[in-house]
Short mmCIF file of N, CA and C and ligand atoms in Angstrom, two decimals:
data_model
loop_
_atom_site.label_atom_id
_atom_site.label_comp_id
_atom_site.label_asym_id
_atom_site.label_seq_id
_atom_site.Cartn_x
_atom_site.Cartn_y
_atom_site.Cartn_z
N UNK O 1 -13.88 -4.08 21.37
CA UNK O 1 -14.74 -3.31 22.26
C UNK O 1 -14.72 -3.95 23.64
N UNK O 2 -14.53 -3.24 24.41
CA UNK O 2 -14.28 -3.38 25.60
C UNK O 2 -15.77 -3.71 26.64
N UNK O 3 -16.02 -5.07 26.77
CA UNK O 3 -17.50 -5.24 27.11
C UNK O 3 -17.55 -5.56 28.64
N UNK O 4 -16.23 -5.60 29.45
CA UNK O 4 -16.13 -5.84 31.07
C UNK O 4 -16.01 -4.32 32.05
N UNK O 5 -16.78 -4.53 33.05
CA UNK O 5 -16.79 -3.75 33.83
C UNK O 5 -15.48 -2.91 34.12
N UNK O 6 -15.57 -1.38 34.16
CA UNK O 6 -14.44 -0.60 33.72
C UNK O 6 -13.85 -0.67 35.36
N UNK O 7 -12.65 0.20 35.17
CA UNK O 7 -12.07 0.82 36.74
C UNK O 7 -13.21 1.91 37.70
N UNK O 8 -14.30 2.30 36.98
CA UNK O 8 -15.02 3.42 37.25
C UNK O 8 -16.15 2.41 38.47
N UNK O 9 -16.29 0.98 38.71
CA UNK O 9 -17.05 0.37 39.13
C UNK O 9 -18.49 0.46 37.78
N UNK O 10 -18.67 1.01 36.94
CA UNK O 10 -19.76 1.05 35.66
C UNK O 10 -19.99 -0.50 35.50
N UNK O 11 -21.06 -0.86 35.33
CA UNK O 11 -21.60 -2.69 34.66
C UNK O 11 -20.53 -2.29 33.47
N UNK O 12 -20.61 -3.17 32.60
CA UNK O 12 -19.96 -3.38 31.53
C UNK O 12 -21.00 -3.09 30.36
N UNK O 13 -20.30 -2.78 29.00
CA UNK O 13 -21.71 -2.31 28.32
C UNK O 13 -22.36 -3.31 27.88
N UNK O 14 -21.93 -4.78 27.80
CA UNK O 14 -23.23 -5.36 27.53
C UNK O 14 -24.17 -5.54 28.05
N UNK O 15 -23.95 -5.76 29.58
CA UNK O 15 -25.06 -5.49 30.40
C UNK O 15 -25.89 -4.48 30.64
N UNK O 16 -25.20 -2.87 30.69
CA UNK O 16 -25.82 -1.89 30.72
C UNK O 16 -26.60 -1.90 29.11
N UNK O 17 -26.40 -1.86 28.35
CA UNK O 17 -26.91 -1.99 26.79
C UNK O 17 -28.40 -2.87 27.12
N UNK O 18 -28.18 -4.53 27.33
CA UNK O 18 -29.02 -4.83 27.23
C UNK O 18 -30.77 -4.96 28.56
N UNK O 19 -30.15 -3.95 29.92
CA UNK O 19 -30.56 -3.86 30.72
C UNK O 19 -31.27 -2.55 29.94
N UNK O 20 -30.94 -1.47 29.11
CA UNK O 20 -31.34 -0.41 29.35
C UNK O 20 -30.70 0.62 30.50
N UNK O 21 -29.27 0.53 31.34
CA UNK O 21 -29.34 1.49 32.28
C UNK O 21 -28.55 2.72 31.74
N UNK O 22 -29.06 3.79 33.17
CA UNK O 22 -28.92 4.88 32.74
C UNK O 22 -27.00 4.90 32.44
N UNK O 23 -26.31 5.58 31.75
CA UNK O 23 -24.34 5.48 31.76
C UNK O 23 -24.00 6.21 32.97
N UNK O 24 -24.96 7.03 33.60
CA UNK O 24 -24.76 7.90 35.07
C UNK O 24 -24.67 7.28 36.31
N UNK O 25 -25.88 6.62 36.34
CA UNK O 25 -26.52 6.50 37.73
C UNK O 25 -26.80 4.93 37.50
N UNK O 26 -26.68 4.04 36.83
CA UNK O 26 -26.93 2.80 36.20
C UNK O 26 -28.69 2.31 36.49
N UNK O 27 -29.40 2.93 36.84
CA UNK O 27 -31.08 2.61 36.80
C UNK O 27 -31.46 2.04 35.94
N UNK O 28 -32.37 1.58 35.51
CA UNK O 28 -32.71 1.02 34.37
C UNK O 28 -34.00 1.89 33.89
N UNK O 29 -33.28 2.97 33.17
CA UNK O 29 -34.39 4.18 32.99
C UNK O 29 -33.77 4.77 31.54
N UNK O 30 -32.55 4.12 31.29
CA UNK O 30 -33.01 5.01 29.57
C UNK O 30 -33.83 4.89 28.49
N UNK O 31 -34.75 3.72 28.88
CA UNK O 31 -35.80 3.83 27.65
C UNK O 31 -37.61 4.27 28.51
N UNK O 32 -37.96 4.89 27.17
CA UNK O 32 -39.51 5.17 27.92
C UNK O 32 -40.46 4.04 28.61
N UNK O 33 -40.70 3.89 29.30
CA UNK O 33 -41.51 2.94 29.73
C UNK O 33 -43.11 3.45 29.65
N UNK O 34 -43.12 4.43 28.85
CA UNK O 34 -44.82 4.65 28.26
C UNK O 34 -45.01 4.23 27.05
N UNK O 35 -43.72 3.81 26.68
CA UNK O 35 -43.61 4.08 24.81
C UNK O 35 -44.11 1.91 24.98
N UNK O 36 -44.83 1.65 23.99
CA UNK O 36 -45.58 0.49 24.39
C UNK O 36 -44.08 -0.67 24.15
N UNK O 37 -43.58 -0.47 22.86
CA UNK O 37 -42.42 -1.18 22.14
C UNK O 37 -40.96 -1.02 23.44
N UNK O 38 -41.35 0.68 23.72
CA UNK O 38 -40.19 0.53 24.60
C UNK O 38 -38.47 0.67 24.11
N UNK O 39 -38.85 0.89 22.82
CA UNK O 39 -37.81 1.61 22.06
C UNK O 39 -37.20 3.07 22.10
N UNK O 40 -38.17 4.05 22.92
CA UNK O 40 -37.74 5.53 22.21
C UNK O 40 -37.10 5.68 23.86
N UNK O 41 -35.84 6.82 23.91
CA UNK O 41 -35.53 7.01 25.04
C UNK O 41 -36.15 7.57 25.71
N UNK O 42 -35.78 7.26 26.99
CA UNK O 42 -37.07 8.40 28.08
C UNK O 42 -36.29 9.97 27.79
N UNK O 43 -36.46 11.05 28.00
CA UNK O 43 -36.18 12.37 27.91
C UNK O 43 -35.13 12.60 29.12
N UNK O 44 -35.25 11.85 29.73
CA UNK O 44 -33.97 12.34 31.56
C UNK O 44 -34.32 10.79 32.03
N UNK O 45 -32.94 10.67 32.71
CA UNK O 45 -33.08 9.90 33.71
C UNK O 45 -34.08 9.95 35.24
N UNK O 46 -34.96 9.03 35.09
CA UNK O 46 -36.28 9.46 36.62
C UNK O 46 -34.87 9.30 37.67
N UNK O 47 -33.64 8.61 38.02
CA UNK O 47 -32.86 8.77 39.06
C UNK O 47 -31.95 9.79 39.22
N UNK O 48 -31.28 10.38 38.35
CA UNK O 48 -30.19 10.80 38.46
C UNK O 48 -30.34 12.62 37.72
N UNK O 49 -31.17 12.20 36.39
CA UNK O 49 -31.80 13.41 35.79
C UNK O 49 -31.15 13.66 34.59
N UNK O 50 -30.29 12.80 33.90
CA UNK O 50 -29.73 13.42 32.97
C UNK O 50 -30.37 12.81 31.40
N UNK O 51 -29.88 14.05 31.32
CA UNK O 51 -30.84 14.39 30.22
C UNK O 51 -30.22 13.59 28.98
N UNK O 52 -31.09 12.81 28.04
CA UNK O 52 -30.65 11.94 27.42
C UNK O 52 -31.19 12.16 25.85
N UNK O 53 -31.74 13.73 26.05
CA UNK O 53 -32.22 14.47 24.93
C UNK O 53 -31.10 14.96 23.74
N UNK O 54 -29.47 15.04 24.82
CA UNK O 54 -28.49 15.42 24.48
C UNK O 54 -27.73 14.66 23.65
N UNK O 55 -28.08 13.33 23.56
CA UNK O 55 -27.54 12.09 22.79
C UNK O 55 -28.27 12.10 21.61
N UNK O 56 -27.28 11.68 20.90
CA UNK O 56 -27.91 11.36 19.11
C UNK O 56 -27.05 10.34 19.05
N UNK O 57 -28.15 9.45 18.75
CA UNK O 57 -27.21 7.50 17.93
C UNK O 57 -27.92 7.59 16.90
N UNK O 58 -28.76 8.68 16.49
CA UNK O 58 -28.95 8.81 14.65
C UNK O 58 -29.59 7.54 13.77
N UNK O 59 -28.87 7.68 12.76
CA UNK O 59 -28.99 6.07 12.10
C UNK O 59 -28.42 4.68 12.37
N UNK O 60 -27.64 5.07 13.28
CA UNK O 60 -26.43 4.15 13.91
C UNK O 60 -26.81 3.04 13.92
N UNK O 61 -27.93 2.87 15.01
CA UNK O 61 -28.87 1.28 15.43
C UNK O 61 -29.10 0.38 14.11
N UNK O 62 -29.80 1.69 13.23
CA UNK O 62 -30.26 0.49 11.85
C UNK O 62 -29.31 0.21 11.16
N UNK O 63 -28.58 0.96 11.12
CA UNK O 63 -27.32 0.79 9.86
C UNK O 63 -26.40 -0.76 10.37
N UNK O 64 -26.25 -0.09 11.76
CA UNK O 64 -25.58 -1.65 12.54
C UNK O 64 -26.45 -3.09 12.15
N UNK O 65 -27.55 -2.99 11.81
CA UNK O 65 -28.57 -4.13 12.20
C UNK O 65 -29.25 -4.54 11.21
N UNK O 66 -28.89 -3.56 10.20
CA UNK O 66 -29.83 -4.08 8.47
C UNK O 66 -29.25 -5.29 8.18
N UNK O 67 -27.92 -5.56 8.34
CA UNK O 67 -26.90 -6.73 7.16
C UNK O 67 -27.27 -8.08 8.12
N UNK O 68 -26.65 -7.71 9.41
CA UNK O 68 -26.92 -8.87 10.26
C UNK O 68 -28.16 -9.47 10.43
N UNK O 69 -29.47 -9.08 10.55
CA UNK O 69 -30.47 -9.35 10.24
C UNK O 69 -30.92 -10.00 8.94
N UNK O 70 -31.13 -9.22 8.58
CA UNK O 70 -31.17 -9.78 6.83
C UNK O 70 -30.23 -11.07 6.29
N UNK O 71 -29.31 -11.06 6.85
CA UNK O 71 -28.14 -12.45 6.43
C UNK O 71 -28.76 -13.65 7.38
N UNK O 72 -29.36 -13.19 8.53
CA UNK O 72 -29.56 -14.60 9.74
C UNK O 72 -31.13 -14.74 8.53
N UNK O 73 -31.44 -13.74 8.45
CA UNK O 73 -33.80 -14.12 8.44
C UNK O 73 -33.20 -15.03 6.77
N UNK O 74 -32.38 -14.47 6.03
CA UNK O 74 -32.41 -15.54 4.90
C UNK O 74 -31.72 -17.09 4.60
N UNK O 75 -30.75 -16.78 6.07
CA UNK O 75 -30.02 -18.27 6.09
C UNK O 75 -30.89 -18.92 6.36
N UNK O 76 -32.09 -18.74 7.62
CA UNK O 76 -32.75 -19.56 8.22
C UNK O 76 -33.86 -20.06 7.19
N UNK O 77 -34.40 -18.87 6.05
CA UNK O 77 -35.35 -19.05 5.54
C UNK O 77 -34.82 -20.04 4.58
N UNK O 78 -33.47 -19.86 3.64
CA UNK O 78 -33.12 -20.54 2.93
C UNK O 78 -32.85 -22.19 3.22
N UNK O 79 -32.58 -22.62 4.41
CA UNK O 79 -32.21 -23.46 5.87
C UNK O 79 -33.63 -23.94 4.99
N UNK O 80 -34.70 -23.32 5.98
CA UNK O 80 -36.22 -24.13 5.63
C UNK O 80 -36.64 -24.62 4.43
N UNK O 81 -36.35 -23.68 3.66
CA UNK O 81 -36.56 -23.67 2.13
C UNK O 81 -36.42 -25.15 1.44
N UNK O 82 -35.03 -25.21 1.99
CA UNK O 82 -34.61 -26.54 1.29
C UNK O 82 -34.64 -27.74 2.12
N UNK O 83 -34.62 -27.72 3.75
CA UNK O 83 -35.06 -28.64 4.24
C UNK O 83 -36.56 -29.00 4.39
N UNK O 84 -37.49 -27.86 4.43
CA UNK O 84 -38.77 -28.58 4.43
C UNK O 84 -39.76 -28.75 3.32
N UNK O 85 -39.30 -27.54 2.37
CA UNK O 85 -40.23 -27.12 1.17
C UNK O 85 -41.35 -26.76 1.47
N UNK O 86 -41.92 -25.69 2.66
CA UNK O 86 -42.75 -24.86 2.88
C UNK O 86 -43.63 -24.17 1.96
N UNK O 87 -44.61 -24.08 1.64
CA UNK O 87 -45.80 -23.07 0.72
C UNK O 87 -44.90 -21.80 0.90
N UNK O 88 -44.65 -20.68 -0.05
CA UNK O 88 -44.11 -19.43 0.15
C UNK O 88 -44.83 -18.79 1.42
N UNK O 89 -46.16 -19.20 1.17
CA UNK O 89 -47.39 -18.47 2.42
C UNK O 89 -46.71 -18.31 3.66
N UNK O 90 -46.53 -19.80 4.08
CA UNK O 90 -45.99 -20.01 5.41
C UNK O 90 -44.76 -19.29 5.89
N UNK O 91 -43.63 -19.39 4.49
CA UNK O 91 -42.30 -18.91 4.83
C UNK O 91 -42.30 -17.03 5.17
N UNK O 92 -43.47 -16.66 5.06
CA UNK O 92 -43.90 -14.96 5.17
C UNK O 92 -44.99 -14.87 6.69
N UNK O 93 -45.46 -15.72 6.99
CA UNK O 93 -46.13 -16.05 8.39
C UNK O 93 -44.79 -16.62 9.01
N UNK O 94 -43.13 -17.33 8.69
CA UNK O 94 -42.83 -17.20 9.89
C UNK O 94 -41.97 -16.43 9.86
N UNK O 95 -41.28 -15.58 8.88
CA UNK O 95 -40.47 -14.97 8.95
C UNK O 95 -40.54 -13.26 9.23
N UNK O 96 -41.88 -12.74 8.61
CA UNK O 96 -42.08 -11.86 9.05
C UNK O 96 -42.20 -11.18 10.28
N UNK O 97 -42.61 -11.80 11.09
CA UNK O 97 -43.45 -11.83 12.53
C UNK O 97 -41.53 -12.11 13.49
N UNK O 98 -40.81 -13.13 12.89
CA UNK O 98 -39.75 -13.65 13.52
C UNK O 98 -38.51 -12.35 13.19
N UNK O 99 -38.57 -11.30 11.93
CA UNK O 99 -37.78 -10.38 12.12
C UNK O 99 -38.19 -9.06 12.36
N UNK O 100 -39.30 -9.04 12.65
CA UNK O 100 -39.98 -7.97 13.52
C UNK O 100 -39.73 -8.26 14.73
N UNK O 101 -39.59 -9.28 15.36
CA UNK O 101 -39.42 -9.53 16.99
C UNK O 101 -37.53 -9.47 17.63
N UNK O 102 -36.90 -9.53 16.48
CA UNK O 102 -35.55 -9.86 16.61
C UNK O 102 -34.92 -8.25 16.09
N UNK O 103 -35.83 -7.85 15.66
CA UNK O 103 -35.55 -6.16 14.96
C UNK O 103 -35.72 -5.21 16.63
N UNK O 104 -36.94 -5.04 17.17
CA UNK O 104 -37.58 -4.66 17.89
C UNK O 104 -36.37 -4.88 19.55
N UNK O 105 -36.03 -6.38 19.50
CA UNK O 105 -35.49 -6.68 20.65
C UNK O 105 -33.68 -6.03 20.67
N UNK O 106 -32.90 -6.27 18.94
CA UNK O 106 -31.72 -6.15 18.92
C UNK O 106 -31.47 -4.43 18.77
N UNK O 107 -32.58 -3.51 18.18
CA UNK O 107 -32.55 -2.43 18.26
C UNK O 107 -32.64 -1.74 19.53
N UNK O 108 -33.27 -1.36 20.70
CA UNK O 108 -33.23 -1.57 21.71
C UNK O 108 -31.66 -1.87 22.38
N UNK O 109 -31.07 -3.05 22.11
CA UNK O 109 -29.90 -3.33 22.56
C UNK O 109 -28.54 -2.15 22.01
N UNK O 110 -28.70 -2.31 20.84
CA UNK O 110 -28.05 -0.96 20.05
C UNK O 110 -28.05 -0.29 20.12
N UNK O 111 -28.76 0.45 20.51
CA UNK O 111 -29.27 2.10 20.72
C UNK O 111 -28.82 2.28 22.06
N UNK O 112 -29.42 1.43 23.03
CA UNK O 112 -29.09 1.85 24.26
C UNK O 112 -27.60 1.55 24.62
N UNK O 113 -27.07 1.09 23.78
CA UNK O 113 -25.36 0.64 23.76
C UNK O 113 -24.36 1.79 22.99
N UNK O 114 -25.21 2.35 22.07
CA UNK O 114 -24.54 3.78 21.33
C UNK O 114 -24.85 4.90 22.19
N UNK O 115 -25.85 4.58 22.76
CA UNK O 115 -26.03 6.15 23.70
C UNK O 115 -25.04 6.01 24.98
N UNK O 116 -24.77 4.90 25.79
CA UNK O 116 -23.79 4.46 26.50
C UNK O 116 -21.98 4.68 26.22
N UNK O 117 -21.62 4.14 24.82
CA UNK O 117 -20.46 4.81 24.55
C UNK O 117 -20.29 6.36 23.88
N UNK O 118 -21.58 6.99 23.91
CA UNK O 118 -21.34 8.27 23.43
C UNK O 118 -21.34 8.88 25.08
N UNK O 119 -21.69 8.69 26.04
CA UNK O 119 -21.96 9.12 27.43
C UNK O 119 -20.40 8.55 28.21
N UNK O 120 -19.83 7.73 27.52
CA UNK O 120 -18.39 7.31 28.53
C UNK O 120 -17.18 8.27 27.40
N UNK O 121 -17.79 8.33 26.35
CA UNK O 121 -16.80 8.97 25.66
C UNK O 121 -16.85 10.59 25.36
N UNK O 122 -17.87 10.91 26.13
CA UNK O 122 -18.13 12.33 26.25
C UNK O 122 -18.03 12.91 24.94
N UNK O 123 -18.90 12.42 24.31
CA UNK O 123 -19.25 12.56 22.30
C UNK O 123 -20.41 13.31 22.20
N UNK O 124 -20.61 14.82 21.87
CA UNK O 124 -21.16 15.51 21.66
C UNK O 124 -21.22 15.69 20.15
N UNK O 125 -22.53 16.25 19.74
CA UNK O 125 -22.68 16.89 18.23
C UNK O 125 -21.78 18.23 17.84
N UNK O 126 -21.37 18.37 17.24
CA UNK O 126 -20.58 19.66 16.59
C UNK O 126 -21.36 20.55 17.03
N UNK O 127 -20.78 21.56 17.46
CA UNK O 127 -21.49 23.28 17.29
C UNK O 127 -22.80 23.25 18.46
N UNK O 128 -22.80 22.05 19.31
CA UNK O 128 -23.99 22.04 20.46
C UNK O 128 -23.35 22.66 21.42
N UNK O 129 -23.90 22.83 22.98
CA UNK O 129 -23.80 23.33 23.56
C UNK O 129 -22.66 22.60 24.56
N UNK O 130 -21.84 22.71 25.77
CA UNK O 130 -20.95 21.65 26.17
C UNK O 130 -21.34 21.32 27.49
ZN1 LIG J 1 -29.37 8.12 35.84
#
């Protein structure tokens, strides 16, 4: 995957991904900024206007992010497990809270990175409008 700034002058998508910008107008407006988490997309770009209602990344984000997640929260837990011998209690006070925050932050990054290569690759749903 091609993560450096294209011939088009475009940021590159990791930056646009993890900035949030728009794939048009590069603002930093594809996610809602009412939505508290800051996860759901805004409906249009406030700069440029495009409409971002037209994108579907579906299940994409989670599907990308279940394994990788789940493999880091149990290495680390397993990591603790055997280096410190923690009460189970504790190991659910830190792990819970620690893959809710890493869920929340890497989803976000994903999403706004699938809606980005569906917008450079001009990837529409079947049978929608063009
Ligand atoms: Zn825009």
């Amino acid at each position: 995957m091609d993560t450096s700034s294209n011939e088009k002058g475009q940021p590159g998508l990791a930056k646009a991904a993890l900035f949030g910008l728009c794939p048009k107008c590069h603002a930093p407006s594809l996610f809602d900024s009412r939505n508290l988490l800051h996860v759901r997309f805004a409906g249009k770009c406030g700069q440029c206007g495009l409409d971002y209602t037209g994108f579907n990344v579906g299940d994409g984000p989670a599907a990308l992010l279940i394994i990788p997640i789940a493999a880091l929260i149990i290495t680390l837990a397993l990591w603790l497990d055997i280096a410190a011998n923690p009460p189970f209690w504790l190991q659910v006070v830190i792990w819970v809270p620690v893959t809710t925050i890493i869920t929340f932050i890497s989803i976000r990054i994903i999403k706004a990175g699938l809606l980005i290569i569906e917008y450079r690759r001009d990837a529409r749903e079947a049978g929608g409008k063009s």
